[in-house]
Coordinates of C-alpha atoms in Angstrom, one line a residue:
M1 CA 80.6 124.9 74.7
A2 CA 84.0 126.4 75.3
S3 CA 84.4 126.7 71.5
R4 CA 82.2 129.8 71.7
S5 CA 85.3 131.7 72.9
K6 CA 84.3 131.8 76.6
H7 CA 83.9 135.5 76.7
A8 CA 87.5 136.7 76.9
L9 CA 87.3 140.5 76.9
F10 CA 89.4 141.5 74.0
G11 CA 89.0 142.7 70.5
L12 CA 89.6 141.0 67.1
R13 CA 92.0 143.1 65.1
S14 CA 90.5 142.3 61.8
L15 CA 87.1 143.6 62.9
F16 CA 88.6 146.8 64.2
L17 CA 90.5 147.5 61.1
G18 CA 87.5 146.6 58.9
L19 CA 85.4 149.0 61.0
A20 CA 87.9 151.9 60.6
L21 CA 87.9 151.3 56.8
F22 CA 84.1 151.2 56.6
L23 CA 83.6 154.3 58.7
G24 CA 86.3 156.1 56.7
N25 CA 84.2 155.6 53.6
M26 CA 81.3 157.1 55.5
G27 CA 83.2 160.4 55.7
V28 CA 84.7 160.5 59.2
Q29 CA 88.2 161.6 58.0
A30 CA 88.0 164.6 60.2
Q31 CA 87.9 162.4 63.3
E32 CA 90.6 160.1 62.0
A33 CA 92.8 163.2 61.6
S34 CA 92.1 164.2 65.1
V35 CA 93.1 160.9 66.6
T36 CA 95.9 159.7 64.3
P37 CA 99.4 160.2 65.7
P38 CA 102.5 161.1 63.6
P39 CA 103.3 159.1 60.4
A40 CA 104.6 155.6 60.6
D41 CA 108.2 156.6 60.0
S42 CA 108.4 158.4 63.3
K43 CA 110.2 156.5 66.1
D44 CA 108.3 154.0 68.2
A45 CA 105.9 155.5 70.8
T46 CA 107.1 155.4 74.4
D47 CA 105.3 154.0 77.4
A48 CA 104.3 157.5 78.3
D49 CA 102.8 158.1 74.8
F50 CA 100.6 155.0 75.2
I51 CA 99.5 155.9 78.7
A52 CA 98.7 159.5 77.6
A53 CA 96.7 158.2 74.6
A54 CA 94.8 155.8 76.8
D55 CA 94.0 158.5 79.3
E56 CA 92.7 160.7 76.5
V57 CA 90.6 157.9 74.9
L58 CA 89.3 156.9 78.4
G59 CA 87.9 160.4 78.9
Q60 CA 86.3 160.4 75.4
M61 CA 84.7 157.0 76.1
S62 CA 83.3 158.3 79.4
Q63 CA 81.8 161.2 77.5
I64 CA 80.3 159.0 74.8
T65 CA 78.8 156.3 77.1
G66 CA 77.8 158.6 80.0
L67 CA 79.7 156.3 82.4
K68 CA 82.0 158.2 84.7
L69 CA 85.3 156.9 85.8
V70 CA 84.8 155.8 89.4
T71 CA 88.4 154.8 90.3
P72 CA 91.7 155.3 88.6
L73 CA 92.5 152.6 86.0
K74 CA 95.7 150.6 85.8
K75 CA 97.3 150.6 82.4
S76 CA 100.4 148.7 81.2
L77 CA 102.2 147.6 78.0
R78 CA 102.5 143.9 77.4
S79 CA 104.6 141.8 75.0
R80 CA 103.2 139.2 72.7
E81 CA 104.6 136.5 75.1
E82 CA 102.9 138.1 78.1
I83 CA 99.6 138.3 76.1
R84 CA 99.9 134.6 75.3
A85 CA 100.6 133.7 78.9
Y86 CA 97.5 135.7 79.9
V87 CA 95.3 133.9 77.4
I88 CA 96.5 130.5 78.7
K89 CA 95.9 131.6 82.3
Q90 CA 92.4 132.7 81.4
M91 CA 91.6 129.4 79.7
N92 CA 92.8 127.4 82.7
E93 CA 90.8 129.6 85.2
E94 CA 87.7 129.5 83.1
K95 CA 87.5 125.7 82.9
N96 CA 89.8 122.8 83.8
P97 CA 91.2 120.4 81.2
S98 CA 88.5 117.8 81.6
E99 CA 85.8 120.5 81.2
R100 CA 87.4 121.8 78.1
Y101 CA 87.7 118.2 76.8
A102 CA 84.0 117.8 77.3
D103 CA 83.3 121.0 75.4
Q104 CA 85.4 119.9 72.5
R105 CA 83.8 116.4 72.3
S106 CA 80.4 118.0 72.4
A107 CA 81.2 120.2 69.4
E108 CA 82.4 117.1 67.6
A109 CA 79.2 115.3 68.4
F110 CA 77.2 118.0 66.8
G111 CA 79.4 118.0 63.8
L112 CA 80.7 121.5 64.5
L113 CA 84.4 120.5 64.8
P114 CA 86.3 117.7 63.0
K115 CA 87.3 114.8 65.1
G116 CA 90.6 115.3 66.9
F117 CA 90.6 119.1 66.4
D118 CA 93.0 120.6 69.0
L119 CA 90.7 123.3 70.3
D120 CA 93.0 124.5 73.1
S121 CA 95.9 125.1 70.8
F122 CA 93.7 126.9 68.3
M123 CA 92.2 129.2 70.8
V124 CA 95.6 130.1 72.2
N125 CA 97.0 130.8 68.8
V126 CA 94.1 132.7 67.3
L127 CA 93.8 134.9 70.4
T128 CA 97.5 135.6 70.6
E129 CA 97.4 136.5 66.9
Q130 CA 94.5 138.8 67.3
V131 CA 94.8 140.5 70.7
E132 CA 96.2 144.0 70.6
G133 CA 94.7 145.2 73.9
L134 CA 92.4 143.8 76.6
Y135 CA 90.8 144.7 79.8
D136 CA 91.2 142.2 82.7
P137 CA 88.2 142.5 85.0
K138 CA 89.9 140.5 87.7
A139 CA 93.0 142.7 87.9
R140 CA 90.9 145.8 86.8
E141 CA 93.7 146.6 84.5
F142 CA 94.0 147.6 80.8
Y143 CA 96.8 145.9 78.9
I144 CA 98.2 147.4 75.7
A145 CA 100.1 145.3 73.1
D146 CA 103.6 146.8 72.8
W147 CA 104.0 145.8 69.2
S148 CA 101.1 147.7 67.7
P149 CA 101.3 151.2 66.2
L150 CA 99.6 153.9 68.3
A151 CA 97.2 154.6 65.4
D152 CA 95.7 151.1 65.6
Q153 CA 95.8 151.1 69.3
R154 CA 93.4 154.0 69.7
M155 CA 90.5 152.0 68.2
V156 CA 91.3 149.1 70.5
M157 CA 91.5 151.4 73.4
A158 CA 88.0 152.8 72.6
H159 CA 86.6 149.2 72.7
E160 CA 88.5 147.9 75.7
L161 CA 88.2 151.1 77.8
T162 CA 84.4 150.8 77.3
H163 CA 84.7 147.4 79.1
A164 CA 86.6 149.1 81.9
L165 CA 84.0 151.7 82.4
E166 CA 81.2 149.2 82.3
D167 CA 83.0 147.1 84.8
Q168 CA 83.2 149.9 87.3
H169 CA 79.5 150.5 87.0
F170 CA 78.1 147.0 86.5
K171 CA 80.8 144.5 87.7
I172 CA 80.8 142.7 84.3
E173 CA 82.5 139.5 85.3
D174 CA 79.9 138.7 88.0
W175 CA 77.2 139.9 85.7
L176 CA 78.3 137.6 83.0
K177 CA 78.6 134.6 85.2
A178 CA 75.2 135.1 86.7
A179 CA 73.7 133.5 83.6
R180 CA 75.4 130.2 84.3
P181 CA 74.9 127.3 83.8
N182 CA 72.9 128.4 80.8
E183 CA 75.6 128.9 78.1
D184 CA 73.2 130.3 75.6
A185 CA 72.1 133.0 78.1
E186 CA 75.8 133.6 78.9
L187 CA 76.7 134.0 75.3
A188 CA 73.8 136.5 75.0
R189 CA 75.3 138.6 77.8
D190 CA 78.7 138.4 76.2
A191 CA 77.1 139.9 73.1
V192 CA 75.8 142.8 75.2
L193 CA 79.4 143.4 76.5
E194 CA 81.1 143.1 73.1
G195 CA 78.3 144.7 71.1
S196 CA 78.1 147.8 73.4
A197 CA 81.9 148.2 73.2
M198 CA 81.7 148.0 69.4
A199 CA 78.9 150.6 69.4
A200 CA 81.0 152.8 71.6
M201 CA 84.0 152.4 69.2
V202 CA 81.8 153.4 66.3
D203 CA 80.7 156.6 68.1
Y204 CA 84.4 157.2 69.0
L205 CA 85.4 157.1 65.3
M206 CA 82.5 159.5 64.5
L207 CA 83.5 162.1 67.1
G208 CA 83.6 165.5 65.5
T209 CA 81.1 164.7 62.8
G210 CA 78.0 165.6 64.8
R211 CA 76.7 162.0 64.3
S212 CA 76.6 158.8 66.2
L213 CA 75.5 155.2 65.6
K214 CA 71.9 156.0 66.4
D215 CA 71.9 158.5 63.6
V216 CA 72.8 155.8 61.0
P217 CA 69.6 153.7 60.8
D218 CA 70.8 151.7 57.8
F219 CA 74.1 150.7 59.5
D220 CA 74.9 147.1 58.6
P221 CA 77.4 145.4 61.0
G222 CA 77.9 142.6 58.6
M223 CA 79.8 145.0 56.4
L224 CA 82.6 145.0 59.0
I225 CA 83.6 141.4 58.1
G226 CA 86.3 141.7 55.5
D227 CA 89.3 139.8 54.3
L228 CA 90.8 137.4 56.8
S229 CA 94.0 136.9 54.9
G230 CA 95.9 138.8 57.5
T231 CA 94.7 136.5 60.2
P232 CA 96.0 133.1 59.1
T233 CA 94.9 131.1 62.1
L234 CA 91.4 132.5 62.0
Q235 CA 91.2 132.1 58.2
K236 CA 91.9 128.4 58.5
A237 CA 89.5 127.8 61.4
P238 CA 86.4 125.6 61.0
P239 CA 83.4 127.8 60.0
F240 CA 81.7 127.4 63.4
L241 CA 84.7 128.8 65.3
K242 CA 84.8 131.9 63.0
D243 CA 81.1 132.5 63.6
A244 CA 81.4 131.9 67.3
L245 CA 84.3 134.3 67.7
I246 CA 82.6 137.0 65.6
F247 CA 79.1 136.7 66.9
P248 CA 79.4 138.6 70.1
Y249 CA 81.0 141.5 68.3
I250 CA 78.8 141.7 65.1
G251 CA 75.6 140.2 66.5
G252 CA 76.1 142.2 69.6
L253 CA 76.7 145.4 67.7
N254 CA 73.5 144.9 65.7
F255 CA 71.6 144.3 68.9
S256 CA 73.1 147.3 70.6
A257 CA 72.3 149.5 67.7
A258 CA 68.7 148.4 67.6
V259 CA 68.2 148.9 71.4
M260 CA 69.9 152.3 71.5
R261 CA 68.5 153.6 68.2
N262 CA 66.0 156.0 69.7
T263 CA 67.4 156.7 73.1
G264 CA 71.2 156.5 72.6
W265 CA 73.5 155.6 75.5
S266 CA 70.9 156.3 78.2
A267 CA 69.5 152.8 77.3
L268 CA 72.7 151.1 78.4
P269 CA 72.0 150.7 82.2
A270 CA 68.7 149.0 81.4
L271 CA 70.6 146.3 79.4
F272 CA 72.5 145.4 82.5
E273 CA 69.5 145.5 84.8
K274 CA 67.4 143.4 82.4
P275 CA 69.8 141.4 80.2
P276 CA 68.7 139.3 77.2
V277 CA 68.0 135.7 78.2
S278 CA 69.0 134.0 75.0
T279 CA 70.9 134.4 71.8
Q280 CA 67.5 134.5 70.1
Q281 CA 66.9 137.9 71.7
I282 CA 70.3 139.1 70.4
L283 CA 69.5 137.9 66.9
H284 CA 66.0 139.4 67.0
P285 CA 66.0 142.5 69.2
A286 CA 62.2 142.9 68.9
L287 CA 61.9 139.7 70.9
Y288 CA 64.1 141.3 73.6
R289 CA 61.8 144.3 73.7
S290 CA 58.7 142.0 73.8
G291 CA 60.2 139.9 76.6
K292 CA 59.8 136.6 74.9
I293 CA 61.1 133.8 77.2
P294 CA 62.1 130.4 75.8
A295 CA 60.5 127.3 77.0
T296 CA 62.2 125.3 79.8
V297 CA 63.2 121.9 78.4
A298 CA 64.3 118.9 80.5
L299 CA 66.0 115.6 79.7
A300 CA 65.9 112.5 81.9
R301 CA 69.1 111.1 83.3
L302 CA 70.2 108.1 81.2
E303 CA 73.3 107.0 83.2
K304 CA 71.6 103.9 84.7
L305 CA 70.2 102.9 81.4
L306 CA 73.5 103.2 79.6
G307 CA 75.5 101.4 82.4
E308 CA 78.7 102.2 84.3
N309 CA 80.9 102.2 81.2
W310 CA 79.3 105.4 80.1
S311 CA 79.8 108.9 81.7
K312 CA 78.1 112.2 81.1
L313 CA 80.4 114.7 79.5
D314 CA 78.2 117.7 79.0
E315 CA 74.7 119.0 79.3
N316 CA 73.5 122.5 78.4
I317 CA 71.4 124.6 76.0
M318 CA 72.4 125.4 72.3
G319 CA 70.0 128.3 71.7
E320 CA 69.1 129.7 68.3
F321 CA 72.6 130.6 67.6
G322 CA 73.9 127.1 68.3
W323 CA 71.2 125.4 66.3
K324 CA 71.8 127.8 63.4
E325 CA 75.5 126.8 63.4
V326 CA 74.6 123.1 63.5
L327 CA 72.2 123.4 60.6
K328 CA 74.7 125.4 58.6
Q329 CA 77.1 122.5 58.7
F330 CA 74.8 120.5 56.5
L331 CA 72.2 122.8 54.9
D332 CA 72.5 126.1 53.1
N333 CA 72.7 129.3 55.2
D334 CA 69.2 130.6 54.4
R335 CA 67.5 127.3 55.4
A336 CA 69.6 127.1 58.5
K337 CA 68.7 130.6 59.5
N338 CA 65.0 130.1 58.9
L339 CA 64.8 126.8 60.7
A340 CA 66.7 128.0 63.7
A341 CA 64.5 131.1 64.0
A342 CA 61.7 128.8 65.1
W343 CA 63.7 127.8 68.1
D344 CA 61.7 128.1 71.4
G345 CA 64.0 126.2 73.8
D346 CA 66.2 123.1 73.9
R347 CA 68.5 120.9 75.9
Y348 CA 71.3 118.5 74.9
V349 CA 73.4 116.0 76.7
V350 CA 76.5 114.1 75.6
Y351 CA 77.7 110.8 77.0
E352 CA 81.1 109.1 76.4
Q353 CA 82.0 105.4 76.5
K354 CA 85.0 105.2 78.8
Q355 CA 87.0 102.6 76.9
T356 CA 86.1 103.3 73.2
K357 CA 85.5 107.0 73.6
N358 CA 82.4 106.7 71.5
L359 CA 79.8 109.4 72.0
I360 CA 76.0 109.5 72.4
L361 CA 74.3 112.8 71.7
V362 CA 70.8 113.4 72.8
T363 CA 68.8 116.6 72.1
R364 CA 65.3 117.8 72.8
L365 CA 64.2 120.8 70.8
H366 CA 61.0 122.9 71.4
L367 CA 59.8 124.8 68.3
N368 CA 57.3 127.6 67.9
D369 CA 54.5 125.3 66.6
E370 CA 53.7 122.0 64.9
E371 CA 54.3 123.4 61.5
H372 CA 57.8 124.4 62.3
A373 CA 58.4 121.0 63.9
A374 CA 57.3 119.3 60.7
R375 CA 59.7 121.5 58.7
F376 CA 62.5 120.7 61.1
F377 CA 61.8 117.0 60.8
G378 CA 62.0 117.1 57.0
Q379 CA 65.1 119.2 56.8
Y380 CA 67.1 117.9 59.7
S381 CA 66.6 114.3 58.5
E382 CA 68.4 115.5 55.3
A383 CA 71.1 117.1 57.5
L384 CA 71.6 113.8 59.4
E385 CA 72.0 111.9 56.1
K386 CA 74.7 114.4 55.1
K387 CA 76.4 114.1 58.4
Y388 CA 76.8 110.3 58.2
S389 CA 78.3 109.0 55.0
E390 CA 77.9 105.4 56.0
R391 CA 74.3 104.5 56.6
S392 CA 72.2 101.3 56.5
N393 CA 68.8 100.1 57.5
L394 CA 67.2 103.5 56.8
L395 CA 63.6 103.7 58.2
R396 CA 61.4 106.7 57.3
R397 CA 57.9 107.2 58.6
P398 CA 55.8 110.3 59.3
N399 CA 57.6 112.2 62.1
F400 CA 60.2 109.4 62.6
F401 CA 63.5 108.7 60.9
S402 CA 66.3 106.4 61.7
F403 CA 69.3 104.6 60.3
D404 CA 72.4 102.7 61.5
T405 CA 76.0 103.8 61.3
P406 CA 79.3 102.1 62.3
D407 CA 79.1 104.1 65.6
G408 CA 75.5 103.3 66.4
G409 CA 72.0 104.2 65.5
V410 CA 70.7 107.7 64.6
F411 CA 67.1 108.7 65.5
L412 CA 64.9 111.7 64.9
D413 CA 61.4 111.7 66.3
C414 CA 58.9 114.6 66.4
L415 CA 55.7 114.9 68.4
G416 CA 53.5 118.0 68.4
N417 CA 55.9 121.0 68.5
E418 CA 58.9 119.1 69.8
C419 CA 61.6 117.0 68.2
V420 CA 64.2 114.7 69.8
T421 CA 67.3 113.2 68.4
M422 CA 69.7 110.5 69.6
E423 CA 73.0 109.7 67.8
G424 CA 75.3 106.8 68.6
A425 CA 72.9 104.5 70.6
A426 CA 71.1 101.3 70.0
R427 CA 67.3 101.2 69.3
N428 CA 66.4 99.9 72.8
I429 CA 68.2 102.9 74.4
F430 CA 66.2 105.3 72.2
D431 CA 62.9 103.6 73.0
A432 CA 63.7 103.8 76.7
F433 CA 64.5 107.5 76.3
T434 CA 61.2 108.4 74.6
K435 CA 59.4 106.4 77.2
T436 CA 60.8 108.8 79.9
L437 CA 59.1 111.6 77.9
N438 CA 55.8 109.7 77.9
W439 CA 55.9 109.7 74.1
P440 CA 54.3 106.9 72.0
Q441 CA 56.8 104.2 70.9
A442 CA 58.3 105.1 67.5
P443 CA 57.5 102.9 64.5
Q444 CA 59.4 99.6 64.6
P445 CA 61.6 98.5 61.6
P446 CA 60.1 95.7 59.4
E447 CA 60.8 92.2 60.7
K448 CA 62.0 91.2 57.3
L449 CA 62.4 92.7 53.9
G450 CA 59.0 93.7 52.5
S451 CA 57.0 93.4 55.7
V452 CA 55.2 96.3 57.2
P453 CA 54.7 96.8 61.0
A454 CA 51.1 96.5 62.0
R455 CA 51.2 100.0 63.5
T456 CA 52.1 101.6 60.2
A457 CA 50.2 99.3 57.8
M458 CA 47.6 102.0 57.1
I459 CA 50.1 104.8 56.3
S460 CA 49.2 104.6 52.6
A461 CA 46.9 102.5 50.6
P462 CA 46.8 102.5 46.8
G463 CA 45.2 105.7 45.6
E464 CA 45.2 107.3 49.1
N465 CA 47.3 110.1 50.6
I466 CA 46.6 109.3 54.2
T467 CA 49.5 109.8 56.6
P468 CA 48.4 109.5 60.2
I469 CA 50.5 111.6 62.6
R470 CA 51.1 110.4 66.1
A471 CA 49.4 112.7 68.5
P472 CA 50.4 113.4 72.1
L473 CA 49.0 111.1 74.7

């Protein structure tokens, strides 16, 4: 979904300033003194000052990362208006309006964004608010914000000039897009880019101390997230957008620190040669080292079943990060984190009714084992109840849960180590869907109050705790 920030290569100012404060407390004042320009009351730096500083930092980043400058790098100062124009241009080049609309509606369907949230405007505003420097891989040019003090810019330079060096060696834009259409894998690669640039910035700030990130085994990237009061647009953002914007930086830094802990920057080329294939590998670096590959999950096409008044908006993979965010909307963070960690592959599809704009969300989730599938069933049924305040005709059976809402039925069904959901559709559509999976038909609702379908009549008898579970055919 485009709400994951779509991998624009620039830094978030709040993270950079938080990083400087954190490292300052670790005792790197000597380096700060070596890179801090004259006091703030001196007159504004000139273009030449910025260019000279960028050249100096570029040389230092080349030394830190071991990546030599292959060709001269273009550098220029840009105004806030020019930065804003660049952000809008990047958004339009990344996806057209209909594709961005589909991304926004998909986020709404999962409950990640409130209905009617203007995602385009938010992204333009928050990125314009945050960007102080960026590297453009298309133009192969480093842009510097002309309103920022040179003291702040040196940190931004360290991050963005790392991108420039990586681009000259690994062609980062093509490398990033090679993961498409799997957006989870693309987000994982984005975390490599941003995480390695954050790691390089940490090492830059520690120059002169004789230490580097690999020498700080207890380094906690989460400590970098501080007060967002100075970033009003981001502070007011839905929680998912905050997490999605921060994840490539903080999650990526944690991953980079783990991968490079023993070998340092000599491990960087291998990350580009063999990139992580999922956000799960970013969240759990040991799974990257072990080469754990998620299961391939497929969904049948439902367009003919739904009819010509419905169109498919989006189809992709959420990954562990995406499912963790979905679960966090309705469950506490610890439960969401633990449930999502059992992810082993998924696929989702979103359909829209052309006239009413109603949505149908279909997901298929592959979990580590049947025990985790049972846990997911129990806790996600709770999440679905929290997601929909208006519910009726609730039906709960072992491994199957459903209820009606004003916008259509909601269904959760688990079989073996897989779970499927459908939201916004009638029961006959759900039954047809599970039939395409060769699953047994889910329990039917009672024909009248007090009656029990023959199929589930033996679920429990007085004094017994027998709960037959449907088994795969």
